[in-house]
mmCIF file of C-alpha atoms and ligand atoms in Angstrom:
data_model
loop_
_atom_site.group_PDB
_atom_site.id
_atom_site.type_symbol
_atom_site.label_atom_id
_atom_site.label_comp_id
_atom_site.label_asym_id
_atom_site.label_seq_id
_atom_site.Cartn_x
_atom_site.Cartn_y
_atom_site.Cartn_z
ATOM 1 C CA ILE A 1 3.801 -11.673 -1.308
ATOM 2 C CA ILE A 2 0.298 -10.076 -1.470
ATOM 3 C CA GLY A 3 0.086 -7.473 -4.183
ATOM 4 C CA GLY A 4 3.208 -6.293 -6.094
ATOM 5 C CA LYS A 5 4.195 -8.269 -9.247
ATOM 6 C CA ARG A 6 5.797 -11.458 -10.346
ATOM 7 C CA SER A 7 9.550 -10.942 -10.688
ATOM 8 C CA LYS A 8 12.462 -12.658 -12.415
ATOM 9 C CA VAL A 9 15.049 -13.910 -10.081
ATOM 10 C CA GLU A 10 17.562 -11.640 -11.899
ATOM 11 C CA SER A 11 15.865 -8.696 -10.079
ATOM 12 C CA GLN A 12 16.103 -10.430 -6.719
ATOM 13 C CA PRO A 13 19.340 -12.377 -7.169
ATOM 14 C CA TRP A 14 20.102 -12.559 -3.518
ATOM 15 C CA ILE A 15 16.911 -14.432 -2.717
ATOM 16 C CA ALA A 16 17.286 -18.081 -1.357
ATOM 17 C CA ALA A 17 14.717 -20.790 -1.129
ATOM 18 C CA ILE A 18 15.156 -23.059 1.850
ATOM 19 C CA PHE A 19 13.655 -26.626 1.714
ATOM 20 C CA LYS A 20 13.255 -29.269 4.357
ATOM 21 C CA GLY A 21 13.272 -32.482 2.441
ATOM 22 C CA VAL A 22 10.982 -31.894 -0.701
ATOM 23 C CA GLY A 23 8.925 -29.157 1.214
ATOM 24 C CA PHE A 24 9.627 -25.435 0.778
ATOM 25 C CA ILE A 25 9.785 -23.818 4.136
ATOM 26 C CA CYS A 26 11.184 -20.335 4.031
ATOM 27 C CA GLY A 27 12.967 -17.581 2.171
ATOM 28 C CA GLY A 28 16.513 -16.368 2.879
ATOM 29 C CA THR A 29 19.042 -13.773 1.671
ATOM 30 C CA LEU A 30 22.529 -14.534 0.373
ATOM 31 C CA ILE A 31 24.811 -12.123 2.106
ATOM 32 C CA ALA A 32 28.193 -13.716 1.153
ATOM 33 C CA PRO A 33 29.111 -16.654 -0.996
ATOM 34 C CA CYS A 34 28.957 -19.215 1.745
ATOM 35 C CA TRP A 35 26.178 -17.529 4.072
ATOM 36 C CA VAL A 36 22.429 -17.112 3.812
ATOM 37 C CA LEU A 37 20.626 -14.984 6.372
ATOM 38 C CA THR A 38 17.057 -16.009 7.385
ATOM 39 C CA ALA A 39 14.605 -16.098 10.218
ATOM 40 C CA ALA A 40 15.191 -18.264 13.442
ATOM 41 C CA HIS A 41 11.540 -19.283 13.440
ATOM 42 C CA CYS A 42 12.053 -21.307 10.266
ATOM 43 C CA PHE A 43 13.846 -23.838 12.551
ATOM 44 C CA PRO A 44 11.550 -24.705 15.316
ATOM 45 C CA GLY A 45 14.124 -27.319 16.471
ATOM 46 C CA GLY A 46 16.574 -24.543 17.249
ATOM 47 C CA LYS A 47 20.062 -25.864 18.095
ATOM 48 C CA ASN A 48 18.733 -29.547 17.732
ATOM 49 C CA THR A 49 17.708 -29.029 14.103
ATOM 50 C CA GLN A 50 18.949 -31.886 11.784
ATOM 51 C CA ILE A 51 20.634 -29.872 9.185
ATOM 52 C CA LYS A 52 20.963 -32.849 6.925
ATOM 53 C CA LYS A 53 17.316 -32.551 5.905
ATOM 54 C CA TYR A 54 17.764 -29.047 4.668
ATOM 55 C CA SER A 55 18.657 -27.761 1.173
ATOM 56 C CA VAL A 56 19.057 -24.133 -0.224
ATOM 57 C CA TYR A 57 18.403 -22.925 -3.810
ATOM 58 C CA LEU A 58 19.687 -19.788 -5.310
ATOM 59 C CA GLY A 59 18.721 -18.335 -8.760
ATOM 60 C CA LYS A 60 15.156 -20.005 -8.430
ATOM 61 C CA ASN A 61 12.214 -18.303 -10.468
ATOM 62 C CA ALA A 62 9.578 -20.763 -9.204
ATOM 63 C CA ILE A 63 9.392 -23.213 -6.441
ATOM 64 C CA ASN A 64 8.214 -26.248 -8.643
ATOM 65 C CA GLU A 65 10.196 -25.455 -11.647
ATOM 66 C CA THR A 66 13.954 -26.372 -12.062
ATOM 67 C CA ASN A 67 16.262 -24.385 -14.287
ATOM 68 C CA SER A 68 19.607 -26.025 -14.220
ATOM 69 C CA VAL A 69 21.256 -23.173 -16.047
ATOM 70 C CA LYS A 70 20.208 -20.487 -13.517
ATOM 71 C CA GLU A 71 19.809 -22.426 -10.316
ATOM 72 C CA GLN A 72 22.538 -23.346 -7.789
ATOM 73 C CA GLN A 73 21.833 -25.976 -5.120
ATOM 74 C CA PHE A 74 23.265 -26.414 -1.731
ATOM 75 C CA VAL A 75 23.277 -28.377 1.477
ATOM 76 C CA VAL A 76 23.636 -26.693 4.824
ATOM 77 C CA SER A 77 26.931 -27.323 6.462
ATOM 78 C CA LYS A 78 26.054 -25.155 9.491
ATOM 79 C CA LEU A 79 23.034 -23.611 11.129
ATOM 80 C CA VAL A 80 23.344 -20.745 13.667
ATOM 81 C CA VAL A 81 20.106 -19.658 15.417
ATOM 82 C CA HIS A 82 20.311 -16.672 17.522
ATOM 83 C CA GLU A 83 20.820 -17.729 21.099
ATOM 84 C CA ASP A 84 18.271 -15.224 22.395
ATOM 85 C CA PHE A 85 15.481 -16.145 20.048
ATOM 86 C CA ASP A 86 12.585 -17.053 22.201
ATOM 87 C CA TYR A 87 10.529 -20.075 20.802
ATOM 88 C CA THR A 88 7.997 -19.748 23.532
ATOM 89 C CA THR A 89 6.665 -16.351 22.833
ATOM 90 C CA GLU A 90 4.678 -15.249 19.863
ATOM 91 C CA ASN A 91 6.546 -11.831 19.485
ATOM 92 C CA TYR A 92 9.763 -13.351 17.652
ATOM 93 C CA ASN A 93 12.440 -11.275 19.295
ATOM 94 C CA ASN A 94 15.853 -11.907 17.694
ATOM 95 C CA ASP A 95 14.203 -13.784 14.736
ATOM 96 C CA ILE A 96 17.509 -14.376 12.957
ATOM 97 C CA ALA A 97 19.674 -17.324 11.730
ATOM 98 C CA LEU A 98 22.507 -17.978 9.559
ATOM 99 C CA LEU A 99 22.980 -20.959 7.131
ATOM 100 C CA LYS A 100 26.370 -21.917 5.863
ATOM 101 C CA ILE A 101 25.902 -23.428 2.304
ATOM 102 C CA VAL A 102 28.028 -25.730 0.351
ATOM 103 C CA ASP A 103 27.456 -27.547 -2.954
ATOM 104 C CA SER A 104 28.265 -31.117 -3.913
ATOM 105 C CA ASN A 105 31.669 -30.110 -5.004
ATOM 106 C CA GLY A 106 32.502 -28.308 -1.769
ATOM 107 C CA GLN A 107 31.851 -24.813 -3.322
ATOM 108 C CA CYS A 108 29.855 -21.874 -2.191
ATOM 109 C CA ALA A 109 27.628 -19.581 -4.433
ATOM 110 C CA VAL A 110 29.049 -18.353 -7.709
ATOM 111 C CA ARG A 111 28.114 -14.874 -8.935
ATOM 112 C CA THR A 112 25.883 -14.885 -12.087
ATOM 113 C CA ASP A 113 23.007 -12.772 -13.490
ATOM 114 C CA SER A 114 20.674 -14.753 -11.352
ATOM 115 C CA VAL A 115 22.790 -15.181 -8.224
ATOM 116 C CA ARG A 116 24.415 -12.408 -6.267
ATOM 117 C CA THR A 117 24.718 -11.057 -2.658
ATOM 118 C CA ALA A 118 22.855 -8.322 -0.924
ATOM 119 C CA CYS A 119 25.108 -5.991 1.062
ATOM 120 C CA LEU A 120 24.816 -5.589 4.877
ATOM 121 C CA PRO A 121 24.106 -1.883 5.921
ATOM 122 C CA PRO A 122 26.460 -0.292 8.553
ATOM 123 C CA PHE A 123 25.673 -0.971 12.123
ATOM 124 C CA GLN A 124 22.650 0.994 13.439
ATOM 125 C CA LYS A 125 22.171 2.740 10.080
ATOM 126 C CA ARG A 126 18.637 4.088 10.072
ATOM 127 C CA LEU A 127 16.546 5.151 7.129
ATOM 128 C CA PRO A 128 13.683 7.607 7.521
ATOM 129 C CA ALA A 129 9.933 6.734 7.724
ATOM 130 C CA GLY A 130 8.373 6.634 4.395
ATOM 131 C CA PHE A 131 11.481 5.266 2.651
ATOM 132 C CA TYR A 132 10.621 2.894 -0.088
ATOM 133 C CA CYS A 133 12.130 -0.673 0.086
ATOM 134 C CA GLU A 134 11.227 -3.935 -1.614
ATOM 135 C CA ILE A 135 10.298 -7.348 -0.257
ATOM 136 C CA ALA A 136 10.352 -10.664 -2.159
ATOM 137 C CA GLY A 137 9.375 -14.108 -1.629
ATOM 138 C CA TYR A 138 7.572 -17.444 -2.878
ATOM 139 C CA GLY A 139 4.972 -17.247 -0.116
ATOM 140 C CA ARG A 140 1.181 -16.772 -0.050
ATOM 141 C CA HIS A 141 -0.077 -14.412 -2.816
ATOM 142 C CA GLN A 142 -3.690 -13.959 -1.733
ATOM 143 C CA LYS A 143 -5.276 -12.625 1.420
ATOM 144 C CA GLY A 144 -6.939 -15.522 3.169
ATOM 145 C CA GLY A 145 -5.571 -18.009 0.538
ATOM 146 C CA PHE A 146 -3.823 -21.017 1.724
ATOM 147 C CA LYS A 147 -1.788 -21.692 -1.486
ATOM 148 C CA TYR A 148 1.756 -20.388 -1.848
ATOM 149 C CA SER A 149 2.669 -18.561 -4.904
ATOM 150 C CA ARG A 150 4.593 -20.873 -7.224
ATOM 151 C CA TYR A 151 6.547 -17.818 -8.570
ATOM 152 C CA LEU A 152 8.874 -15.436 -7.138
ATOM 153 C CA LYS A 153 7.093 -12.167 -6.335
ATOM 154 C CA GLN A 154 8.280 -8.719 -5.245
ATOM 155 C CA ALA A 155 6.516 -5.628 -3.815
ATOM 156 C CA GLN A 156 7.383 -2.174 -2.818
ATOM 157 C CA VAL A 157 6.694 -1.278 0.887
ATOM 158 C CA ARG A 158 7.541 1.912 2.924
ATOM 159 C CA LEU A 159 9.295 2.062 6.241
ATOM 160 C CA ILE A 160 7.119 2.906 9.245
ATOM 161 C CA SER A 161 8.505 4.989 12.159
ATOM 162 C CA GLN A 162 9.461 3.001 15.290
ATOM 163 C CA ASN A 163 7.076 5.174 17.363
ATOM 164 C CA ASP A 164 4.124 4.464 15.005
ATOM 165 C CA CYS A 165 4.744 0.774 14.882
ATOM 166 C CA GLN A 166 5.225 0.468 18.632
ATOM 167 C CA ASN A 167 2.378 2.715 19.726
ATOM 168 C CA LYS A 168 -0.054 3.139 17.020
ATOM 169 C CA TYR A 169 -0.197 -0.209 15.167
ATOM 170 C CA TYR A 170 1.136 -2.651 17.645
ATOM 171 C CA SER A 171 2.190 -2.318 21.314
ATOM 172 C CA LYS A 172 5.623 -2.209 22.916
ATOM 173 C CA ASP A 173 5.057 -5.721 24.106
ATOM 174 C CA GLU A 174 4.745 -6.832 20.474
ATOM 175 C CA VAL A 175 7.222 -4.714 18.681
ATOM 176 C CA ASN A 176 10.678 -3.937 20.045
ATOM 177 C CA LYS A 177 13.829 -2.218 19.008
ATOM 178 C CA ASN A 178 15.067 -5.345 17.273
ATOM 179 C CA MET A 179 12.199 -5.061 14.802
ATOM 180 C CA LEU A 180 11.185 -2.612 12.019
ATOM 181 C CA CYS A 181 7.899 -2.176 10.351
ATOM 182 C CA ALA A 182 6.875 -1.533 6.712
ATOM 183 C CA ALA A 183 3.720 -1.391 4.881
ATOM 184 C CA ASP A 184 2.033 -0.331 1.703
ATOM 185 C CA ARG A 185 0.287 3.179 1.925
ATOM 186 C CA ASN A 186 -3.014 1.322 1.000
ATOM 187 C CA TRP A 187 -2.338 -1.894 2.944
ATOM 188 C CA GLU A 188 -2.510 -3.783 -0.252
ATOM 189 C CA LYS A 189 1.118 -5.063 -0.527
ATOM 190 C CA ASP A 190 2.678 -7.156 2.202
ATOM 191 C CA ALA A 191 4.701 -10.174 2.986
ATOM 192 C CA CYS A 192 2.678 -13.279 4.003
ATOM 193 C CA GLN A 193 3.056 -16.917 5.161
ATOM 194 C CA GLY A 194 5.987 -18.547 3.360
ATOM 195 C CA ASP A 195 7.788 -15.290 2.770
ATOM 196 C CA SER A 196 9.432 -15.441 6.229
ATOM 197 C CA GLY A 197 13.194 -15.404 6.326
ATOM 198 C CA GLY A 198 13.216 -13.453 3.003
ATOM 199 C CA PRO A 199 14.606 -9.997 2.160
ATOM 200 C CA LEU A 200 13.516 -6.455 2.774
ATOM 201 C CA VAL A 201 16.073 -4.650 0.753
ATOM 202 C CA CYS A 202 16.582 -0.855 0.330
ATOM 203 C CA GLU A 203 18.563 0.958 -2.239
ATOM 204 C CA VAL A 204 21.093 3.532 -0.938
ATOM 205 C CA ASN A 205 23.778 4.984 -3.256
ATOM 206 C CA ASN A 206 22.843 2.678 -5.942
ATOM 207 C CA THR A 207 23.494 -0.377 -3.808
ATOM 208 C CA MET A 208 20.826 -2.859 -2.526
ATOM 209 C CA PHE A 209 21.236 -3.406 1.350
ATOM 210 C CA LEU A 210 19.497 -5.858 3.435
ATOM 211 C CA PHE A 211 17.730 -4.002 6.167
ATOM 212 C CA GLY A 212 15.053 -6.401 7.151
ATOM 213 C CA ILE A 213 14.275 -10.192 7.524
ATOM 214 C CA ILE A 214 10.578 -11.010 6.896
ATOM 215 C CA SER A 215 9.483 -12.112 10.297
ATOM 216 C CA TRP A 216 5.819 -11.738 11.272
ATOM 217 C CA GLY A 217 2.669 -9.659 11.324
ATOM 218 C CA LYS A 218 -0.875 -9.891 12.251
ATOM 219 C CA GLU A 219 -2.437 -11.438 9.083
ATOM 220 C CA CYS A 220 -1.406 -10.077 5.734
ATOM 221 C CA SER A 221 -2.281 -6.827 3.934
ATOM 222 C CA LYS A 222 -4.508 -5.978 6.799
ATOM 223 C CA LYS A 223 -5.278 -2.305 7.478
ATOM 224 C CA PHE A 224 -3.182 -0.995 10.448
ATOM 225 C CA ASN A 225 -1.314 -4.181 10.684
ATOM 226 C CA PRO A 226 2.179 -3.631 9.100
ATOM 227 C CA GLY A 227 4.606 -6.334 8.287
ATOM 228 C CA VAL A 228 7.181 -6.693 10.945
ATOM 229 C CA TYR A 229 10.925 -7.373 10.075
ATOM 230 C CA THR A 230 13.999 -8.350 12.073
ATOM 231 C CA LYS A 231 16.229 -5.055 12.103
ATOM 232 C CA VAL A 232 19.412 -6.380 10.526
ATOM 233 C CA THR A 233 21.322 -3.341 11.512
ATOM 234 C CA ASN A 234 21.190 -4.412 15.166
ATOM 235 C CA TYR A 235 22.994 -7.599 14.312
ATOM 236 C CA ASN A 236 26.229 -6.571 12.462
ATOM 237 C CA ASN A 237 28.325 -7.845 15.437
ATOM 238 C CA TRP A 238 26.473 -11.139 15.806
ATOM 239 C CA ILE A 239 26.731 -11.864 11.989
ATOM 240 C CA SER A 240 30.415 -10.898 11.957
ATOM 241 C CA LEU A 241 31.095 -13.103 14.938
ATOM 242 C CA HIS A 242 29.565 -16.080 13.458
ATOM 243 C CA THR A 243 30.618 -15.778 9.928
ATOM 244 C CA GLY A 244 33.910 -13.960 10.005
ATOM 245 C CA LEU A 245 32.513 -11.381 7.544
ATOM 246 C CA PRO A 246 33.184 -7.734 7.914
ATOM 247 C CA LYS A 247 30.610 -5.779 9.875
ATOM 248 C CA TYR A 248 29.416 -4.062 6.726
ATOM 249 C CA THR A 249 29.752 -5.158 3.178
ATOM 250 C CA ALA A 250 29.199 -2.857 0.154
ATOM 251 C CA GLY A 251 29.779 -3.450 -3.626
HETATM 252 C C1 4AZ B 301 4.374 -15.634 8.379
HETATM 253 O O1 4AZ B 301 3.441 -16.448 8.776
HETATM 254 C C2 4AZ B 301 4.130 -14.264 8.100
HETATM 255 N N1 4AZ B 301 2.345 -9.727 6.956
HETATM 256 C C3 4AZ B 301 5.105 -13.554 7.517
HETATM 257 C C4 4AZ B 301 4.970 -12.170 7.345
HETATM 258 C C5 4AZ B 301 3.686 -11.571 7.645
HETATM 259 C C6 4AZ B 301 2.628 -12.310 8.230
HETATM 260 C C7 4AZ B 301 2.874 -13.775 8.438
HETATM 261 C C8 4AZ B 301 3.552 -10.135 7.469
HETATM 262 O O2 4AZ B 301 5.494 -16.195 7.972
#
């Protein structure tokens, strides 16, 4: 995350940190005790990914710090990458994947102050342009820097209209209806490399809903290049089909 502020995991308790071996690869969002939603492009092996190599942490304040009181650690028992995610193109259509998580005792996530789910918004629910939402992650924190932030960060961004994103900032070839765009008014706050798969959550009726999955963007915090997010409200049926969860969850 570029700009914004360091945050305690208690203010982003749905955030997941996904590792391959000892290496951090992506963010994710806890949407149910056994399910993390993330980006398909985090798994370049697609259906052939060896899930044994992956682990998921919840309740993590920093990537290279372990807090055994707050953290919960899981292995991946199932990976579902969207069947229409296209690895060959650069535009990341259908950039969505599900991880089923289980701990060494066969249990899923337990709700605590540092671990809780984000809700799924209703199918095709749209928020107006200019609406404030927040993004979070452990990714790059400096423009042009190559080092990932060790600490969890969050930033406020505003939703951009579909028309502006497809016609003013990007093109229709790059941004389609399965994507939404968000940026800071001054182009100072943005998601960046390493934040992929993580949450864009928006507060509606005092409830935090997951509207976007951090997906891509041309560079980071670059003028006229908003961050692009997978539009979660196009995938309620897909999520429900693969998890058995209801098509929207609140509370
Ligand atoms: C990335 O490489 C990435 N500024 C994620 C988000 C953005 C750019 C790059 C948006 O994972």
